[in-house]
Amino acid sequence: MSKVIAVFGAGTGLGVSVARRFGREGFRVALVARRRDRLDGLVERLAGEGIEAAAFSADLSKPAEMPALVAAIRDRFGRIDAIEYGPISGDQGFTAATRLDAATLEDLIPLLLLTPVEVVRAVLPEWTERGDGAFLLTQGYSAAQPIPHLSGVGPVMAATRNYLYSLNGELADTGVYAGTLTIGALIERSEMAELAVANVEPLANFPVVDPDDLAEHYWDMYTKRDRVERFHPEPPAPQTTAG
């Protein structure tokens, strides 16, 4: 039986590129997002490329619904071998730290922290029993490096990054991998890139990356499993001074 990747937060940017990259390796694809019409279009596009895919409409801000969603994907495909979780969109805007409040963080926590934890809980028994599986988390640079005026999502993603690092260490030597791709760029064909085009500062000054290049990073992480985190673009090397 061929392997299956579930793309949580599938869209026209990174999501479809990940689906296509893994699909070229024989993976079947579960696409998960809120908008069923967009998902159906992506399924049709992938089918035209010879990739088997199915759409699962779900609200990823509702962590309690994740066990049933994972069960539905497993019922459809018979298994789940990898998950890419990256539902960031224009709905999760940035907030300056000076204007940040508890209500804003409470709105972000389910999607960016609680739901990925519940997704992992739902698939981990299958993966540990099989001795194989991969959870691939997509995050922005502000999770690792705070950026003025781009707070809000950053503190919540930082908590998820902390969890991911612990998960990676605890799963060492089990055959199950957890890794994160931390992106410091706008992704072509994504909603966030569209915001930048609309002159949303300071996003307009960010570099732009082809999602196919990011999907290639994910395939490399999935196959090698030799690092917990990869940055794109890679941060500059620390400067040293002569003694």
Coordinates of C-alpha atoms in Angstrom, one line a residue:
M1 CA 0.0 0.0 0.0
S2 CA 1.5 3.4 -1.0
K3 CA 2.2 6.0 1.6
V4 CA 0.0 8.9 2.5
I5 CA 0.8 12.5 3.4
A6 CA -1.9 14.8 5.0
V7 CA -1.4 18.5 4.3
F8 CA -3.1 20.5 7.0
G9 CA -3.8 24.0 5.8
A10 CA -3.6 23.1 2.1
G11 CA -3.6 26.1 -0.2
T12 CA -2.3 27.4 -3.5
G13 CA 1.1 28.1 -2.1
L14 CA 3.2 25.7 0.0
G15 CA 0.4 23.2 0.5
V16 CA 0.0 22.2 -3.1
S17 CA 3.7 22.2 -3.6
V18 CA 4.2 19.8 -0.7
A19 CA 1.4 17.6 -2.1
R20 CA 3.0 17.6 -5.6
R21 CA 6.5 16.9 -4.3
F22 CA 5.5 13.9 -2.2
G23 CA 3.1 12.8 -4.8
R24 CA 5.9 12.5 -7.3
E25 CA 7.4 9.9 -4.9
G26 CA 4.3 7.8 -5.0
F27 CA 2.5 9.3 -1.9
R28 CA -1.3 9.7 -1.9
V29 CA -2.4 13.0 -0.5
A30 CA -5.1 14.2 1.9
L31 CA -5.7 17.9 1.6
V32 CA -7.2 19.6 4.7
A33 CA -8.5 23.2 4.9
R34 CA -11.8 25.1 5.4
R35 CA -12.8 25.9 1.9
R36 CA -14.1 22.9 0.1
D37 CA -14.3 24.6 -3.3
R38 CA -10.6 25.4 -3.2
L39 CA -9.7 21.9 -2.0
D40 CA -11.7 20.3 -4.8
G41 CA -9.8 22.5 -7.3
L42 CA -6.5 21.3 -5.9
V43 CA -7.6 17.7 -6.0
E44 CA -8.5 18.1 -9.6
R45 CA -5.2 19.7 -10.4
L46 CA -3.2 17.0 -8.7
A47 CA -5.3 14.3 -10.4
G48 CA -4.2 15.8 -13.7
E49 CA -0.6 15.2 -12.7
G50 CA -1.3 11.6 -11.8
I51 CA -1.4 12.1 -8.0
E52 CA -4.3 10.6 -6.0
A53 CA -5.7 13.1 -3.6
A54 CA -8.8 13.7 -1.5
A55 CA -10.3 16.7 0.1
F56 CA -11.2 17.0 3.8
S57 CA -13.0 20.2 4.8
A58 CA -12.2 21.1 8.4
D59 CA -11.8 24.1 10.8
L60 CA -8.3 23.7 12.2
S61 CA -9.1 26.2 15.0
K62 CA -11.1 23.4 16.7
P63 CA -8.6 21.0 18.2
A64 CA -11.3 18.8 19.7
E65 CA -12.3 17.8 16.2
M66 CA -8.9 16.5 15.2
P67 CA -9.2 12.9 16.3
A68 CA -12.3 12.5 14.1
L69 CA -10.6 14.2 11.2
V70 CA -7.5 12.0 11.5
A71 CA -9.8 8.9 11.7
A72 CA -11.6 10.1 8.5
I73 CA -8.3 10.4 6.6
R74 CA -7.3 7.0 7.8
D75 CA -10.6 5.5 6.8
R76 CA -10.2 6.9 3.3
F77 CA -6.6 6.0 2.7
G78 CA -6.0 3.1 5.2
R79 CA -3.0 4.9 6.8
I80 CA -1.2 8.2 7.4
D81 CA 2.6 8.3 7.0
A82 CA 3.4 12.0 7.1
I83 CA 1.7 15.3 8.1
E84 CA 2.7 18.8 7.0
Y85 CA 1.0 21.3 9.3
G86 CA 1.1 24.9 8.1
P87 CA -2.3 26.7 8.1
I88 CA -1.0 30.3 8.3
S89 CA -3.0 32.6 6.1
G90 CA -4.1 36.2 6.0
D91 CA -6.6 35.5 8.8
Q92 CA -3.7 35.3 11.3
G93 CA -2.3 38.8 11.0
F94 CA 0.6 40.2 12.9
T95 CA 0.2 42.6 15.8
A96 CA 2.7 45.0 17.3
A97 CA 3.8 43.9 20.8
T98 CA 2.8 47.3 22.1
R99 CA -0.8 46.6 21.0
L100 CA -1.0 42.9 21.8
D101 CA -3.6 41.7 24.2
A102 CA -4.8 38.4 25.7
A103 CA -7.8 38.2 23.5
T104 CA -5.6 38.2 20.3
L105 CA -3.4 35.5 21.7
E106 CA -6.4 33.4 22.7
D107 CA -7.7 33.5 19.2
L108 CA -4.4 32.3 17.8
I109 CA -3.6 29.5 20.3
P110 CA -6.1 26.9 19.1
L111 CA -4.9 26.9 15.4
L112 CA -1.2 27.4 16.0
L113 CA -0.6 25.4 19.2
L114 CA -3.5 23.3 20.5
T115 CA -4.5 21.7 17.1
P116 CA -1.0 20.5 16.1
V117 CA -0.6 18.9 19.5
E118 CA -3.9 17.1 19.1
V119 CA -3.0 16.0 15.5
V120 CA 0.2 14.5 16.8
R121 CA -1.7 12.7 19.6
A122 CA -4.1 11.3 17.1
V123 CA -1.4 9.8 14.8
L124 CA 1.3 8.9 17.3
P125 CA -0.1 5.4 18.3
E126 CA -0.1 4.3 14.6
W127 CA 3.4 5.7 14.0
T128 CA 5.0 4.3 17.1
E129 CA 3.5 0.9 16.4
R130 CA 4.8 1.0 12.8
G131 CA 8.1 2.5 13.8
D132 CA 7.8 5.2 11.1
G133 CA 6.1 8.5 10.6
A134 CA 6.9 12.2 10.2
F135 CA 5.3 15.4 11.5
L136 CA 6.5 18.5 9.5
L137 CA 5.6 21.8 11.0
T138 CA 5.7 25.1 9.0
Q139 CA 6.5 28.2 11.0
G140 CA 7.6 31.8 10.4
Y141 CA 10.9 33.4 11.5
S142 CA 9.2 35.2 14.4
A143 CA 8.8 31.9 16.2
A144 CA 12.6 31.7 16.5
Q145 CA 13.6 35.3 16.2
P146 CA 11.3 38.0 17.5
I147 CA 10.7 40.8 15.0
P148 CA 9.4 44.3 16.0
H149 CA 5.9 45.0 14.8
L150 CA 5.4 41.3 13.8
S151 CA 4.2 39.9 17.2
G152 CA 1.0 37.9 17.9
V153 CA 1.6 34.8 15.9
G154 CA 5.3 34.8 17.0
P155 CA 4.8 34.1 20.7
V156 CA 2.3 31.3 20.0
M157 CA 4.5 29.7 17.3
A158 CA 7.4 29.9 19.7
A159 CA 5.5 27.8 22.2
T160 CA 4.7 25.3 19.4
R161 CA 8.4 25.3 18.4
N162 CA 9.3 24.5 22.0
Y163 CA 6.9 21.5 21.9
L164 CA 8.3 20.4 18.5
Y165 CA 11.8 20.3 19.8
S166 CA 10.8 18.3 22.9
L167 CA 8.8 15.9 20.6
N168 CA 11.8 15.4 18.3
G169 CA 14.0 14.5 21.2
E170 CA 11.5 12.1 22.8
L171 CA 10.9 10.3 19.5
A172 CA 14.6 9.7 18.8
D173 CA 15.4 6.1 18.0
T174 CA 11.7 5.2 17.5
G175 CA 11.6 5.7 13.7
V176 CA 9.2 8.7 14.1
Y177 CA 10.4 12.1 13.1
A178 CA 9.3 15.6 14.0
G179 CA 10.9 18.6 12.3
T180 CA 10.1 22.2 11.6
L181 CA 10.8 24.4 8.5
T182 CA 11.1 28.0 9.7
I183 CA 10.5 30.5 6.9
G184 CA 11.7 34.1 6.7
A185 CA 10.1 35.0 3.4
L186 CA 6.8 35.4 1.7
I187 CA 5.6 32.4 -0.2
E188 CA 4.7 32.9 -3.9
R189 CA 1.0 32.3 -4.7
S190 CA 0.1 32.4 -0.9
E191 CA -2.4 34.6 0.9
M192 CA 0.4 36.3 2.9
A193 CA 2.2 37.2 -0.3
E194 CA -1.1 38.8 -1.5
L195 CA -1.1 40.9 1.6
A196 CA 2.4 42.2 0.9
V197 CA 1.3 43.1 -2.6
A198 CA -1.4 45.2 -0.9
N199 CA 1.5 47.1 0.7
V200 CA 1.1 45.8 4.2
E201 CA 4.2 47.0 6.1
P202 CA 6.7 45.6 7.0
L203 CA 5.7 42.5 5.0
A204 CA 6.4 44.3 1.7
N205 CA 10.1 44.2 2.5
F206 CA 10.3 40.5 2.9
P207 CA 12.1 38.3 0.3
V208 CA 9.9 36.0 -1.8
V209 CA 10.4 32.3 -2.1
D210 CA 9.1 29.7 -4.6
P211 CA 7.0 27.2 -2.6
D212 CA 8.5 24.4 -4.8
D213 CA 11.8 25.1 -3.2
L214 CA 10.3 24.9 0.3
A215 CA 8.6 21.6 -0.6
E216 CA 12.1 20.3 -1.7
H217 CA 13.4 21.2 1.8
Y218 CA 10.6 19.2 3.3
W219 CA 11.3 16.1 1.2
D220 CA 15.0 16.4 2.2
M221 CA 14.0 16.7 5.9
Y222 CA 11.6 13.7 5.6
T223 CA 14.2 11.5 4.0
K224 CA 17.3 12.4 6.0
R225 CA 15.7 13.2 9.4
D226 CA 19.0 14.6 10.6
R227 CA 17.9 17.9 12.0
V228 CA 15.0 19.2 14.1
E229 CA 14.8 22.6 12.3
R230 CA 15.7 24.1 9.0
F231 CA 15.6 27.8 8.2
H232 CA 14.9 29.3 4.8
P233 CA 16.7 31.4 4.0
E234 CA 19.5 30.2 6.3
P235 CA 20.4 32.8 8.9
P236 CA 23.8 34.4 8.6
A237 CA 26.6 32.8 10.4
P238 CA 27.5 34.4 13.8
Q239 CA 30.1 37.0 13.5
T240 CA 33.3 36.4 15.5
T241 CA 35.9 39.0 16.6
A242 CA 39.6 38.5 17.0
G243 CA 40.9 38.3 20.6

